[in-house]
Amino acid sequence: MPQLIPFYFVNQLSFAFLTLIALVYIFSKYILPLFTFQQVIRLYITKLSNKS
Amino acid sequence: MATKVAAAAVDFTRIYSTLGLGKETIAALQAFRKRHADAQRIHGQYASQPTTVDFSHYRSVLKNQAIVDEAEKLFKDFKPVTYDVNAHIKAIEAFETKAVAKAQETAEKIDVELKELQATLANIEEARPFEDLSCEDVGKAHPRIEEAVATMVKKGKWTVPGYKEKFGDLSLM
């Protein structure tokens, strides 16, 4: 039944969305904040070393 | 007896050299020791002198016996004035207990300070060079930075103002 062919991709599609959501969550929660953290600390210790 | 025991227990050279006392304190301590040594010397000097008078010798030598009798009578009647030294001893003992308590307190204080100094020294010795510093260490040392970054991220602020001007970035655009 050729009319059912698009539904054969629902499996792939759902996993792709799930993976995307998981990646967005992991990046925004655990990986990308580390870069901001690093920037803040770089500025902080630079200011500290300028003070002394 | 107690004074002798105390004198044997006190090692003055150690006190002068190791305790790090002030000049005034050492001078006062030396003056006190000198006074004590002088008193001991004078006491020894007088204790060695004879305390009896040989009246029979004077009787045989002098013609006037009446004066010898009178002198003997006066000598026998003489009684040294007694002083009540208990009050002084009590005051000294009170002072001693106070001084000992204060010294112990000072020793404890110095011990605590010494421990702190040693901890600081160990901290300095174990400190890593600046190049080896990691974000984790700074975050542990200042949890406030971590909190600030968390609130920044929650508000959608992912960049730090002034960072790009100072350090630049890797973007080609």
Tab-separated table of C-alpha atoms in Angstrom, chain B:
chain	number	residue	atom	x	y	z
B	1	MET	CA	60.647	24.121	99.579
B	2	ALA	CA	58.181	25.161	96.956
B	3	THR	CA	60.391	28.071	95.900
B	4	LYS	CA	63.369	25.767	95.386
B	5	VAL	CA	61.326	23.419	93.242
B	6	ALA	CA	60.050	26.362	91.203
B	7	ALA	CA	63.576	27.749	90.789
B	8	ALA	CA	64.809	24.386	89.576
B	9	ALA	CA	61.964	24.117	87.111
B	10	VAL	CA	62.497	27.554	85.509
B	11	ASP	CA	65.062	27.589	82.723
B	12	PHE	CA	65.847	31.279	82.341
B	13	THR	CA	68.054	31.048	79.278
B	14	ARG	CA	65.197	29.364	77.456
B	15	ILE	CA	62.810	32.053	78.641
B	16	TYR	CA	65.124	34.832	77.424
B	17	SER	CA	65.846	33.295	74.036
B	18	THR	CA	62.811	31.363	72.895
B	19	LEU	CA	59.695	33.078	74.217
B	20	GLY	CA	60.268	36.280	72.255
B	21	LEU	CA	59.674	38.564	75.232
B	22	GLY	CA	59.884	42.340	75.014
B	23	LYS	CA	63.034	44.194	76.037
B	24	GLU	CA	61.292	45.729	79.040
B	25	THR	CA	60.046	42.363	80.257
B	26	ILE	CA	63.492	40.795	79.969
B	27	ALA	CA	65.065	43.741	81.775
B	28	ALA	CA	62.487	43.482	84.573
B	29	LEU	CA	63.057	39.747	84.809
B	30	GLN	CA	66.818	40.193	85.006
B	31	ALA	CA	66.440	42.883	87.688
B	32	PHE	CA	64.190	40.566	89.655
B	33	ARG	CA	66.695	37.723	89.386
B	34	LYS	CA	69.510	40.028	90.493
B	35	ARG	CA	67.472	41.154	93.494
B	36	HIS	CA	66.774	37.563	94.403
B	37	ALA	CA	70.449	36.590	94.060
B	38	ASP	CA	71.494	39.580	96.222
B	39	ALA	CA	68.973	38.657	98.898
B	40	GLN	CA	70.198	35.072	98.884
B	41	ARG	CA	73.831	36.192	99.141
B	42	ILE	CA	73.136	38.576	102.054
B	43	HIS	CA	71.088	35.928	103.807
B	44	GLY	CA	73.903	33.412	103.478
B	45	GLN	CA	76.420	35.951	104.700
B	46	TYR	CA	74.455	36.754	107.857
B	47	ALA	CA	73.431	33.166	108.508
B	48	SER	CA	77.076	32.123	108.712
B	49	GLN	CA	77.865	34.660	111.458
B	50	PRO	CA	77.737	33.485	115.084
B	51	THR	CA	74.563	34.342	116.993
B	52	THR	CA	75.712	33.603	120.526
B	53	VAL	CA	77.699	35.842	122.854
B	54	ASP	CA	80.325	34.300	125.141
B	55	PHE	CA	79.556	36.199	128.364
B	56	SER	CA	81.947	34.073	130.485
B	57	HIS	CA	84.801	35.380	128.357
B	58	TYR	CA	83.772	38.998	129.019
B	59	ARG	CA	83.381	38.207	132.738
B	60	SER	CA	86.932	36.948	132.911
B	61	VAL	CA	88.303	39.867	130.910
B	62	LEU	CA	86.345	42.854	132.315
B	63	LYS	CA	86.637	44.046	135.871
B	64	ASN	CA	83.188	45.575	135.985
B	65	GLN	CA	81.009	42.461	136.402
B	66	ALA	CA	77.803	44.478	136.825
B	67	ILE	CA	77.933	45.721	133.273
B	68	VAL	CA	78.419	42.192	131.962
B	69	ASP	CA	75.428	41.029	134.032
B	70	GLU	CA	73.348	43.854	132.681
B	71	ALA	CA	74.410	43.103	129.144
B	72	GLU	CA	73.578	39.427	129.611
B	73	LYS	CA	70.184	40.317	131.080
B	74	LEU	CA	69.461	42.658	128.178
B	75	PHE	CA	70.572	39.999	125.709
B	76	LYS	CA	68.363	37.355	127.253
B	77	ASP	CA	65.383	39.676	127.425
B	78	PHE	CA	65.756	40.679	123.797
B	79	LYS	CA	63.111	39.266	121.592
B	80	PRO	CA	63.069	40.013	117.916
B	81	VAL	CA	59.936	41.671	116.679
B	82	THR	CA	57.849	39.142	114.812
B	83	TYR	CA	56.260	40.100	111.552
B	84	ASP	CA	53.156	38.537	110.223
B	85	VAL	CA	54.291	37.507	106.767
B	86	ASN	CA	51.203	35.462	106.011
B	87	ALA	CA	49.465	38.406	104.406
B	88	HIS	CA	52.471	38.989	102.160
B	89	ILE	CA	52.683	35.290	101.317
B	90	LYS	CA	48.992	35.222	100.493
B	91	ALA	CA	49.349	38.246	98.225
B	92	ILE	CA	52.349	36.649	96.535
B	93	GLU	CA	50.498	33.378	96.078
B	94	ALA	CA	47.495	35.171	94.615
B	95	PHE	CA	49.823	37.024	92.259
B	96	GLU	CA	51.533	33.754	91.367
B	97	THR	CA	48.281	31.991	90.509
B	98	LYS	CA	47.240	34.990	88.441
B	99	ALA	CA	50.561	35.086	86.640
B	100	VAL	CA	50.507	31.360	85.971
B	101	ALA	CA	46.945	31.537	84.642
B	102	LYS	CA	47.881	34.440	82.414
B	103	ALA	CA	50.978	32.641	81.177
B	104	GLN	CA	48.938	29.547	80.352
B	105	GLU	CA	46.393	31.674	78.556
B	106	THR	CA	49.158	33.334	76.557
B	107	ALA	CA	50.680	29.945	75.747
B	108	GLU	CA	47.321	28.687	74.487
B	109	LYS	CA	46.873	31.815	72.415
B	110	ILE	CA	50.330	31.403	70.938
B	111	ASP	CA	49.607	27.750	70.175
B	112	VAL	CA	46.451	28.700	68.307
B	113	GLU	CA	48.293	31.419	66.395
B	114	LEU	CA	51.076	28.995	65.553
B	115	LYS	CA	48.608	26.474	64.222
B	116	GLU	CA	46.964	29.132	62.074
B	117	LEU	CA	50.322	30.264	60.761
B	118	GLN	CA	51.295	26.712	59.923
B	119	ALA	CA	47.995	26.216	58.130
B	120	THR	CA	48.656	29.399	56.156
B	121	LEU	CA	52.168	28.230	55.380
B	122	ALA	CA	50.893	24.860	54.171
B	123	ASN	CA	48.317	26.691	52.085
B	124	ILE	CA	51.018	28.823	50.502
B	125	GLU	CA	53.277	25.850	49.871
B	126	GLU	CA	50.539	23.763	48.332
B	127	ALA	CA	49.135	26.576	46.200
B	128	ARG	CA	49.235	25.905	42.498
B	129	PRO	CA	50.606	28.420	39.997
B	130	PHE	CA	48.189	30.824	38.351
B	131	GLU	CA	48.415	29.004	35.007
B	132	ASP	CA	47.065	25.804	36.550
B	133	LEU	CA	43.988	27.501	37.967
B	134	SER	CA	40.722	26.012	36.684
B	135	CYS	CA	37.184	27.391	36.521
B	136	GLU	CA	36.154	24.750	39.025
B	137	ASP	CA	38.636	26.044	41.607
B	138	VAL	CA	37.441	29.626	41.231
B	139	GLY	CA	33.834	28.455	41.443
B	140	LYS	CA	34.616	26.556	44.634
B	141	ALA	CA	36.398	29.557	46.119
B	142	HIS	CA	33.593	31.974	45.171
B	143	PRO	CA	30.197	30.223	44.994
B	144	ARG	CA	28.682	33.665	44.374
B	145	ILE	CA	30.082	33.626	40.830
B	146	GLU	CA	28.330	30.341	40.132
B	147	GLU	CA	25.067	31.755	41.420
B	148	ALA	CA	25.487	34.908	39.346
B	149	VAL	CA	26.121	32.864	36.207
B	150	ALA	CA	23.060	30.706	36.928
B	151	THR	CA	20.808	33.786	37.206
B	152	MET	CA	22.398	35.289	34.084
B	153	VAL	CA	21.647	32.142	32.100
B	154	LYS	CA	18.097	31.986	33.461
B	155	LYS	CA	17.508	35.528	32.237
B	156	GLY	CA	18.902	34.599	28.829
B	157	LYS	CA	22.106	36.602	29.223
B	158	TRP	CA	24.806	34.435	27.694
B	159	THR	CA	27.494	37.026	27.175
B	160	VAL	CA	29.470	39.183	29.566
B	161	PRO	CA	29.697	42.892	28.756
B	162	GLY	CA	33.284	43.941	28.159
B	163	TYR	CA	34.571	40.446	27.485
B	164	LYS	CA	34.820	40.696	23.714
B	165	GLU	CA	36.637	44.047	23.881
B	166	LYS	CA	39.192	42.613	26.249
B	167	PHE	CA	39.747	39.082	25.001
B	168	GLY	CA	38.181	39.037	21.525
B	169	ASP	CA	36.380	36.004	20.119
B	170	LEU	CA	36.907	33.347	17.465
B	171	SER	CA	33.981	34.239	15.216
B	172	LEU	CA	34.938	35.153	11.667
B	173	MET	CA	31.852	37.252	10.975
